[in-house]
mmCIF file of C-alpha atoms in Angstrom:
data_model
loop_
_atom_site.group_PDB
_atom_site.id
_atom_site.type_symbol
_atom_site.label_atom_id
_atom_site.label_comp_id
_atom_site.label_asym_id
_atom_site.label_seq_id
_atom_site.Cartn_x
_atom_site.Cartn_y
_atom_site.Cartn_z
ATOM 1 C CA MET A 157 14.497 16.878 30.200
ATOM 2 C CA THR A 158 15.331 16.236 33.781
ATOM 3 C CA VAL A 159 15.920 12.818 35.527
ATOM 4 C CA MET A 160 12.513 12.600 36.979
ATOM 5 C CA ALA A 161 10.596 14.099 33.583
ATOM 6 C CA THR A 162 12.685 11.431 31.697
ATOM 7 C CA LYS A 163 11.483 8.572 34.333
ATOM 8 C CA ASN A 164 7.651 9.798 34.334
ATOM 9 C CA PHE A 165 7.488 9.662 30.514
ATOM 10 C CA TRP A 166 7.597 5.675 30.994
ATOM 11 C CA ARG A 167 4.624 6.066 33.159
ATOM 12 C CA ARG A 168 2.269 7.886 30.497
ATOM 13 C CA PRO A 169 -0.031 5.368 28.716
ATOM 14 C CA THR A 170 0.703 3.643 25.443
ATOM 15 C CA LEU A 171 -2.216 6.060 23.776
ATOM 16 C CA LEU A 172 0.496 8.480 22.747
ATOM 17 C CA LEU A 173 2.391 5.923 20.265
ATOM 18 C CA GLN A 174 -0.987 4.619 19.113
ATOM 19 C CA SER A 175 -2.881 7.869 18.236
ATOM 20 C CA ARG A 176 0.402 9.881 17.789
ATOM 21 C CA PRO A 177 3.554 8.034 16.915
ATOM 22 C CA ASP A 178 5.229 11.637 15.453
ATOM 23 C CA SER A 179 4.559 13.087 18.604
ATOM 24 C CA ALA A 180 5.851 9.985 21.017
ATOM 25 C CA LEU A 181 9.125 9.957 18.631
ATOM 26 C CA LYS A 182 10.009 13.531 18.928
ATOM 27 C CA LEU A 183 9.464 13.229 22.628
ATOM 28 C CA LEU A 184 11.995 9.869 22.964
ATOM 29 C CA ASN A 185 14.500 11.934 20.717
ATOM 30 C CA SER A 186 14.802 14.579 23.198
ATOM 31 C CA ILE A 187 15.376 12.387 26.040
ATOM 32 C CA GLU A 188 19.215 12.277 27.164
ATOM 33 C CA LYS A 189 20.559 9.231 26.603
ATOM 34 C CA ASP A 190 23.020 9.516 30.018
ATOM 35 C CA VAL A 191 20.427 9.953 32.622
ATOM 36 C CA GLY A 192 20.904 6.608 34.401
ATOM 37 C CA PHE A 193 18.684 4.464 32.601
ATOM 38 C CA SER A 194 17.851 1.148 34.213
ATOM 39 C CA GLU A 195 17.644 -2.048 31.795
ATOM 40 C CA ALA A 196 14.054 -2.160 32.253
ATOM 41 C CA GLU A 197 13.850 1.903 31.233
ATOM 42 C CA TRP A 198 16.351 1.194 28.368
ATOM 43 C CA MET A 199 14.373 -1.427 26.788
ATOM 44 C CA GLN A 200 11.405 0.332 26.981
ATOM 45 C CA PHE A 201 13.087 2.899 25.354
ATOM 46 C CA VAL A 202 14.210 1.025 22.323
ATOM 47 C CA TRP A 203 10.777 -0.596 22.379
ATOM 48 C CA ASN A 204 9.204 2.744 21.961
ATOM 49 C CA CYS A 205 11.071 3.886 19.723
ATOM 50 C CA ALA A 206 10.883 0.820 17.221
ATOM 51 C CA GLN A 207 7.415 1.285 17.886
ATOM 52 C CA ALA A 208 6.960 4.829 17.087
ATOM 53 C CA ARG A 209 8.711 4.213 13.476
ATOM 54 C CA TYR A 210 6.815 1.409 13.127
ATOM 55 C CA ARG A 211 3.704 3.018 13.127
ATOM 56 C CA MET A 212 4.855 5.895 10.910
ATOM 57 C CA GLY A 213 6.245 3.395 8.266
ATOM 58 C CA MET A 214 9.556 4.068 8.830
ATOM 59 C CA SER A 215 12.822 1.993 8.457
ATOM 60 C CA LEU A 216 14.082 0.191 11.743
ATOM 61 C CA ALA A 217 17.239 -0.412 10.219
ATOM 62 C CA GLU A 218 18.648 1.524 13.058
ATOM 63 C CA ASP A 219 17.024 0.066 15.791
ATOM 64 C CA SER A 220 20.004 -2.172 16.105
ATOM 65 C CA LEU A 221 18.894 -2.896 19.919
ATOM 66 C CA LEU A 222 15.650 -3.979 19.243
ATOM 67 C CA PRO A 223 16.310 -7.850 18.666
ATOM 68 C CA GLU A 224 17.743 -7.346 22.342
ATOM 69 C CA ALA A 225 14.248 -5.695 23.655
ATOM 70 C CA ILE A 226 12.350 -7.907 21.851
ATOM 71 C CA HIS A 227 14.365 -11.463 23.832
ATOM 72 C CA TYR A 228 14.278 -9.339 26.960
ATOM 73 C CA TYR A 229 10.602 -9.481 27.282
ATOM 74 C CA ARG A 230 10.332 -12.744 25.755
ATOM 75 C CA GLU A 231 12.419 -13.908 28.195
ATOM 76 C CA ARG A 232 10.199 -12.567 31.040
ATOM 77 C CA LYS A 233 7.137 -14.123 29.387
ATOM 78 C CA ASP A 234 5.498 -10.509 28.802
ATOM 79 C CA SER A 235 2.473 -11.505 27.121
ATOM 80 C CA SER A 236 1.289 -7.836 26.491
ATOM 81 C CA ARG A 237 4.399 -7.074 24.486
ATOM 82 C CA MET A 238 4.539 -10.792 22.955
ATOM 83 C CA LEU A 239 2.791 -10.675 19.514
ATOM 84 C CA ASP A 240 3.846 -7.072 19.093
ATOM 85 C CA GLY A 241 7.212 -8.205 19.291
ATOM 86 C CA TYR A 242 6.967 -10.560 16.584
ATOM 87 C CA LEU A 243 5.255 -8.026 14.503
ATOM 88 C CA LEU A 244 8.505 -5.427 15.397
ATOM 89 C CA GLU A 245 10.750 -8.291 14.914
ATOM 90 C CA ALA A 246 9.514 -9.185 11.301
ATOM 91 C CA SER A 247 9.324 -5.605 10.344
ATOM 92 C CA TYR A 248 12.997 -5.107 11.660
ATOM 93 C CA TYR A 249 14.312 -8.027 9.440
ATOM 94 C CA LYS A 250 12.810 -6.860 6.575
ATOM 95 C CA TRP A 251 13.958 -3.718 6.797
ATOM 96 C CA MET A 252 17.592 -5.627 7.345
ATOM 97 C CA LYS A 253 16.811 -6.996 4.067
ATOM 98 C CA GLN A 254 16.754 -10.318 6.023
ATOM 99 C CA GLU A 255 13.880 -12.604 4.598
ATOM 100 C CA GLU A 256 14.179 -15.988 6.051
ATOM 101 C CA ARG A 257 14.404 -14.256 9.863
ATOM 102 C CA MET A 258 11.431 -12.190 8.970
ATOM 103 C CA ASP A 259 9.099 -15.155 7.436
ATOM 104 C CA GLU A 260 10.292 -17.211 10.475
ATOM 105 C CA ALA A 261 8.854 -13.927 12.815
ATOM 106 C CA ILE A 262 5.512 -13.741 11.214
ATOM 107 C CA GLU A 263 5.480 -17.548 11.575
ATOM 108 C CA ASN A 264 5.861 -17.760 15.019
ATOM 109 C CA GLY A 265 3.531 -14.752 15.629
ATOM 110 C CA LEU A 266 1.269 -16.668 13.884
ATOM 111 C CA ASP A 267 1.501 -19.816 15.834
ATOM 112 C CA TYR A 268 1.225 -17.939 18.637
ATOM 113 C CA ALA A 269 -2.285 -15.968 17.842
ATOM 114 C CA ILE A 270 -3.636 -19.724 16.798
ATOM 115 C CA ALA A 271 -2.682 -20.588 20.358
ATOM 116 C CA ARG A 272 -4.017 -17.765 21.925
ATOM 117 C CA LYS A 273 -7.144 -17.788 19.674
ATOM 118 C CA ASP A 274 -6.652 -14.302 19.272
ATOM 119 C CA THR A 275 -8.384 -13.312 15.759
ATOM 120 C CA PHE A 276 -7.058 -10.072 15.572
ATOM 121 C CA TRP A 277 -3.437 -10.960 15.637
ATOM 122 C CA LEU A 278 -4.203 -13.831 13.722
ATOM 123 C CA LEU A 279 -5.890 -11.841 10.669
ATOM 124 C CA LEU A 280 -3.071 -9.603 10.658
ATOM 125 C CA PHE A 281 -0.388 -12.129 10.382
ATOM 126 C CA TYR A 282 -2.226 -13.938 7.504
ATOM 127 C CA ARG A 283 -2.485 -10.458 5.984
ATOM 128 C CA GLY A 284 0.749 -9.833 6.304
ATOM 129 C CA LYS A 285 2.098 -13.048 4.817
ATOM 130 C CA ALA A 286 -0.588 -12.518 1.995
ATOM 131 C CA GLU A 287 1.180 -9.160 1.256
ATOM 132 C CA ILE A 288 4.675 -10.608 1.018
ATOM 133 C CA ALA A 289 3.581 -13.652 -0.964
ATOM 134 C CA TYR A 290 1.936 -10.868 -3.383
ATOM 135 C CA LEU A 291 5.220 -8.930 -3.556
ATOM 136 C CA ARG A 292 7.152 -12.174 -4.362
ATOM 137 C CA ASN A 293 4.882 -13.200 -7.059
ATOM 138 C CA ASP A 294 3.494 -16.327 -5.172
ATOM 139 C CA HIS A 295 -0.171 -15.351 -6.159
ATOM 140 C CA SER A 296 -1.513 -18.830 -5.244
ATOM 141 C CA GLN A 297 -0.197 -18.792 -1.640
ATOM 142 C CA ALA A 298 -1.587 -15.135 -1.609
ATOM 143 C CA ILE A 299 -5.117 -16.544 -2.820
ATOM 144 C CA GLU A 300 -4.715 -19.193 0.017
ATOM 145 C CA LEU A 301 -4.101 -16.698 2.416
ATOM 146 C CA MET A 302 -6.848 -14.504 1.376
ATOM 147 C CA GLU A 303 -9.439 -17.255 1.334
ATOM 148 C CA LYS A 304 -8.715 -18.211 5.174
ATOM 149 C CA ILE A 305 -8.678 -14.583 5.888
ATOM 150 C CA LEU A 306 -12.140 -14.446 4.275
ATOM 151 C CA GLN A 307 -13.247 -17.460 6.688
ATOM 152 C CA TYR A 308 -13.100 -14.492 9.174
ATOM 153 C CA ALA A 309 -15.722 -12.115 7.244
ATOM 154 C CA ASP A 310 -17.871 -11.541 10.195
ATOM 155 C CA LYS A 311 -14.650 -10.148 12.021
ATOM 156 C CA LEU A 312 -13.868 -7.750 9.422
ATOM 157 C CA SER A 313 -15.252 -4.019 9.026
ATOM 158 C CA VAL A 314 -16.673 -3.487 5.652
ATOM 159 C CA ARG A 315 -14.067 -1.592 4.255
ATOM 160 C CA GLU A 316 -11.342 -4.683 5.246
ATOM 161 C CA HIS A 317 -13.602 -6.734 3.729
ATOM 162 C CA CYS A 318 -13.749 -5.204 0.573
ATOM 163 C CA SER A 319 -9.859 -4.489 0.593
ATOM 164 C CA ILE A 320 -9.898 -8.668 0.931
ATOM 165 C CA LEU A 321 -12.275 -9.390 -1.568
ATOM 166 C CA TYR A 322 -10.529 -6.681 -4.290
ATOM 167 C CA ASP A 323 -6.782 -8.284 -3.251
ATOM 168 C CA LEU A 324 -8.003 -11.725 -3.900
ATOM 169 C CA GLY A 325 -9.463 -10.871 -7.275
ATOM 170 C CA LEU A 326 -6.441 -9.143 -8.235
ATOM 171 C CA ASN A 327 -4.094 -12.084 -7.109
ATOM 172 C CA MET A 328 -6.699 -14.480 -9.022
ATOM 173 C CA ALA A 329 -6.467 -12.399 -11.970
ATOM 174 C CA LEU A 330 -2.917 -12.644 -12.074
ATOM 175 C CA ALA A 331 -2.763 -16.276 -11.495
ATOM 176 C CA ASN A 332 -5.151 -16.428 -14.742
ATOM 177 C CA HIS A 333 -8.271 -17.715 -12.416
ATOM 178 C CA PRO A 334 -11.462 -17.773 -14.131
ATOM 179 C CA SER A 335 -13.187 -16.339 -10.831
ATOM 180 C CA SER A 336 -11.057 -13.415 -10.714
ATOM 181 C CA SER A 337 -13.772 -10.934 -11.838
ATOM 182 C CA ASP A 338 -16.303 -12.298 -9.363
ATOM 183 C CA TYR A 339 -14.094 -11.148 -6.722
ATOM 184 C CA LEU A 340 -13.193 -7.537 -7.790
ATOM 185 C CA GLU A 341 -16.997 -6.653 -8.749
ATOM 186 C CA GLN A 342 -17.654 -8.055 -5.423
ATOM 187 C CA SER A 343 -15.575 -5.922 -4.018
ATOM 188 C CA ILE A 344 -16.729 -2.714 -6.213
ATOM 189 C CA ASP A 345 -20.364 -3.467 -5.397
ATOM 190 C CA MET A 346 -19.523 -4.058 -1.665
ATOM 191 C CA ALA A 347 -17.744 -0.634 -1.237
ATOM 192 C CA LEU A 348 -20.752 1.217 -3.171
ATOM 193 C CA ALA A 349 -23.225 -0.460 -0.904
ATOM 194 C CA ALA A 350 -21.122 1.102 1.962
ATOM 195 C CA ALA A 351 -21.506 4.918 0.421
ATOM 196 C CA ASP A 352 -17.424 4.347 -0.004
ATOM 197 C CA THR A 353 -17.254 6.102 -3.246
ATOM 198 C CA ALA A 354 -13.522 6.351 -3.223
ATOM 199 C CA SER A 355 -12.656 2.664 -2.477
ATOM 200 C CA ALA A 356 -15.020 1.758 -5.570
ATOM 201 C CA CYS A 357 -13.569 3.773 -7.633
ATOM 202 C CA HIS A 358 -10.299 3.081 -6.965
ATOM 203 C CA TYR A 359 -10.717 -0.721 -7.507
ATOM 204 C CA LEU A 360 -12.721 0.026 -10.660
ATOM 205 C CA ARG A 361 -10.165 2.064 -11.943
ATOM 206 C CA ASN A 362 -7.466 -0.672 -11.255
ATOM 207 C CA TYR A 363 -9.480 -3.571 -12.669
ATOM 208 C CA ALA A 364 -9.878 -1.395 -15.436
ATOM 209 C CA ALA A 365 -6.534 -1.334 -16.485
ATOM 210 C CA PHE A 366 -5.723 -4.796 -15.364
ATOM 211 C CA LEU A 367 -8.864 -5.310 -18.249
ATOM 212 C CA ALA A 368 -6.828 -3.113 -21.254
ATOM 213 C CA ASN A 369 -3.861 -5.588 -20.441
ATOM 214 C CA SER A 370 -5.795 -8.319 -20.847
ATOM 215 C CA HIS A 371 -6.975 -6.772 -24.240
ATOM 216 C CA GLU A 372 -10.489 -6.239 -22.892
ATOM 217 C CA TYR A 373 -10.706 -2.439 -24.040
ATOM 218 C CA THR A 374 -14.357 -2.005 -24.274
ATOM 219 C CA LYS A 375 -15.221 -3.494 -21.273
ATOM 220 C CA SER A 376 -12.283 -1.356 -19.684
ATOM 221 C CA ASN A 377 -13.820 1.663 -21.115
ATOM 222 C CA GLU A 378 -16.702 0.688 -19.517
ATOM 223 C CA LEU A 379 -15.693 0.505 -15.958
ATOM 224 C CA LEU A 380 -13.782 4.057 -16.543
ATOM 225 C CA HIS A 381 -17.028 5.520 -17.306
ATOM 226 C CA ARG A 382 -18.604 4.211 -14.214
ATOM 227 C CA VAL A 383 -15.718 5.831 -12.335
ATOM 228 C CA ARG A 384 -16.183 9.112 -14.171
ATOM 229 C CA ARG A 385 -20.069 9.027 -13.305
ATOM 230 C CA LEU A 386 -19.465 7.977 -9.535
ATOM 231 C CA MET A 387 -16.624 11.007 -9.161
ATOM 232 C CA PRO A 388 -16.690 13.541 -11.725
ATOM 233 C CA MET A 389 -13.835 15.100 -10.426
ATOM 234 C CA THR A 390 -11.548 12.093 -11.968
ATOM 235 C CA ASP A 391 -11.980 13.578 -15.263
ATOM 236 C CA ASN A 392 -8.901 15.389 -14.541
ATOM 237 C CA TYR A 393 -6.894 12.662 -13.601
ATOM 238 C CA PRO A 394 -4.192 12.286 -16.308
ATOM 239 C CA ILE A 395 -3.644 8.732 -15.425
ATOM 240 C CA LEU A 396 -7.546 7.668 -16.211
ATOM 241 C CA GLN A 397 -7.356 9.468 -19.656
ATOM 242 C CA VAL A 398 -4.333 7.491 -20.258
ATOM 243 C CA ILE A 399 -5.928 4.061 -20.148
ATOM 244 C CA PHE A 400 -8.611 5.692 -22.497
ATOM 245 C CA ALA A 401 -6.093 6.949 -25.110
ATOM 246 C CA GLU A 402 -4.380 3.622 -24.795
ATOM 247 C CA ASN A 403 -8.058 1.440 -25.171
ATOM 248 C CA PHE A 404 -9.252 3.781 -27.932
ATOM 249 C CA LEU A 405 -6.041 3.123 -29.843
ATOM 250 C CA ASN A 406 -5.857 -0.757 -29.676
ATOM 251 C CA LEU A 407 -9.456 -0.152 -30.688
ATOM 252 C CA HIS A 408 -8.065 1.645 -33.779
ATOM 253 C CA GLN A 409 -10.317 4.426 -32.853
ATOM 254 C CA LEU A 410 -7.645 7.088 -33.636
ATOM 255 C CA ASP A 411 -9.879 10.154 -33.162
ATOM 256 C CA SER A 412 -10.944 9.175 -29.783
ATOM 257 C CA ALA A 413 -7.504 7.921 -28.632
ATOM 258 C CA ARG A 414 -6.024 11.500 -29.720
ATOM 259 C CA TYR A 415 -8.859 13.272 -27.842
ATOM 260 C CA TYR A 416 -8.062 11.639 -24.624
ATOM 261 C CA TRP A 417 -4.436 11.870 -25.134
ATOM 262 C CA GLU A 418 -4.843 15.973 -25.378
ATOM 263 C CA GLN A 419 -7.167 15.831 -22.367
ATOM 264 C CA ALA A 420 -4.438 13.826 -20.488
ATOM 265 C CA TRP A 421 -1.790 16.059 -21.359
ATOM 266 C CA ASN A 422 -3.289 19.450 -20.769
ATOM 267 C CA ASN A 423 -4.474 17.850 -17.063
ATOM 268 C CA GLU A 424 -0.970 16.979 -16.583
ATOM 269 C CA LEU A 425 0.375 20.460 -17.644
ATOM 270 C CA LYS A 426 -2.255 21.970 -14.990
ATOM 271 C CA GLN A 427 -1.067 19.497 -12.274
ATOM 272 C CA GLU A 428 2.682 19.743 -12.613
ATOM 273 C CA GLU A 429 2.916 21.686 -8.957
ATOM 274 C CA LYS A 430 0.753 18.996 -7.283
ATOM 275 C CA ARG A 431 0.815 15.558 -9.337
ATOM 276 C CA ALA A 432 0.959 12.480 -7.342
ATOM 277 C CA GLU A 433 1.540 10.382 -10.101
ATOM 278 C CA GLY A 434 4.651 11.343 -11.626
ATOM 279 C CA PHE A 435 7.254 10.702 -14.304
ATOM 280 C CA SER A 436 5.406 7.471 -15.180
ATOM 281 C CA VAL A 437 2.570 9.433 -16.414
ATOM 282 C CA ARG A 438 4.626 11.710 -18.967
ATOM 283 C CA SER A 439 6.413 8.804 -19.525
ATOM 284 C CA ALA A 440 3.311 6.797 -21.167
ATOM 285 C CA LEU A 441 2.102 9.810 -22.452
ATOM 286 C CA ALA A 442 5.545 10.337 -24.426
ATOM 287 C CA GLN A 443 5.256 6.945 -25.547
ATOM 288 C CA LEU A 444 1.562 7.054 -26.168
ATOM 289 C CA LYS A 445 1.969 10.232 -28.067
ATOM 290 C CA THR A 446 5.070 8.387 -30.472
ATOM 291 C CA ILE A 447 2.607 5.616 -31.317
ATOM 292 C CA LEU A 448 -0.335 8.203 -31.971
ATOM 293 C CA ASP A 449 1.851 10.156 -34.315
ATOM 294 C CA TYR A 450 3.231 7.137 -36.277
ATOM 295 C CA THR A 451 -0.251 5.791 -36.961
ATOM 296 C CA SER A 452 -1.912 8.984 -38.132
ATOM 297 C CA GLY A 453 1.481 10.163 -40.244
ATOM 298 C CA HIS A 454 2.084 13.164 -38.129
ATOM 299 C CA LEU A 455 4.927 14.229 -35.955
ATOM 300 C CA TRP A 456 5.084 16.160 -32.840
ATOM 301 C CA THR A 457 8.487 16.887 -30.889
ATOM 302 C CA LEU A 458 8.883 16.094 -27.507
ATOM 303 C CA SER A 459 11.179 17.797 -25.292
ATOM 304 C CA LEU A 460 11.955 17.262 -21.732
ATOM 305 C CA SER A 461 13.769 20.064 -19.929
ATOM 306 C CA VAL A 462 14.033 20.473 -15.765
ATOM 307 C CA GLY A 463 11.037 18.569 -14.812
ATOM 308 C CA LEU A 464 8.842 19.722 -17.712
ATOM 309 C CA LEU A 465 8.065 18.040 -20.782
ATOM 310 C CA ILE A 466 7.051 20.581 -23.100
ATOM 311 C CA LEU A 467 5.072 19.776 -26.323
ATOM 312 C CA SER A 468 6.670 22.182 -29.289
ATOM 313 C CA GLY A 469 3.917 20.990 -32.053
ATOM 314 C CA MET A 470 5.755 20.766 -34.905
ATOM 315 C CA ARG A 471 4.459 18.887 -37.928
#
């Protein structure tokens, strides 16, 4: 790329970074680094690289000059980059495993959004804080933040509203809050009312798994049957059938447990090449089979070779 082409790149609209960050990053990586950047051009280059990686969910650990770029724009009171700067700063320190600095960046960003009365960024930082609280098992703080977000429900899209209700219900369930099922069911009903069947089934499946862990096996099965009715294709999902099998095992209905185990196993083998769930499903199936065999008095042998679990079927 020539010097002129390089410098013209900075004049392109930021739409490329927002809509096609992979293409933006490819262009950025093609730029020669010794073309005589001015300080402003170099800072914009660093900033754009970080923005592209952030939008692609990539690590920012290699963006070691990002703090310098953020400081550069803050010092010049560039309001168009201020809130993005706090977000990038928080993400950078997350990847650098510097949690205190990450928390500080989020708090500063939240304070700035509040001062600007910028609801979009306010909700974004609230959501970020809530996700961090969840990952830290601080469900009380996550609940508090989700409730704050719901105060702005009219600013949320239907999908965002559903997601917040679900996340609130999930955190309440993990905190043994009595209202957890109300919010989980609200998220499902709202998603169905919006014809978002995929999200509703995602919530239903996870809610069913939670109920199973809470020993509510019959209600868990009821929810799983709802998923099957709403999305018949889920009959081929091993993870769904594993939950069914575990529930029936715990209900001491061994014939049903074995039926769903076999369904799960057969579908798992069929999906060997395109599986999304991975080894955890095979591991769960192996453990469940051991329990079923012990309970029923039969002995089957499970062999693990390179990437393939083989049922040899010996009594």
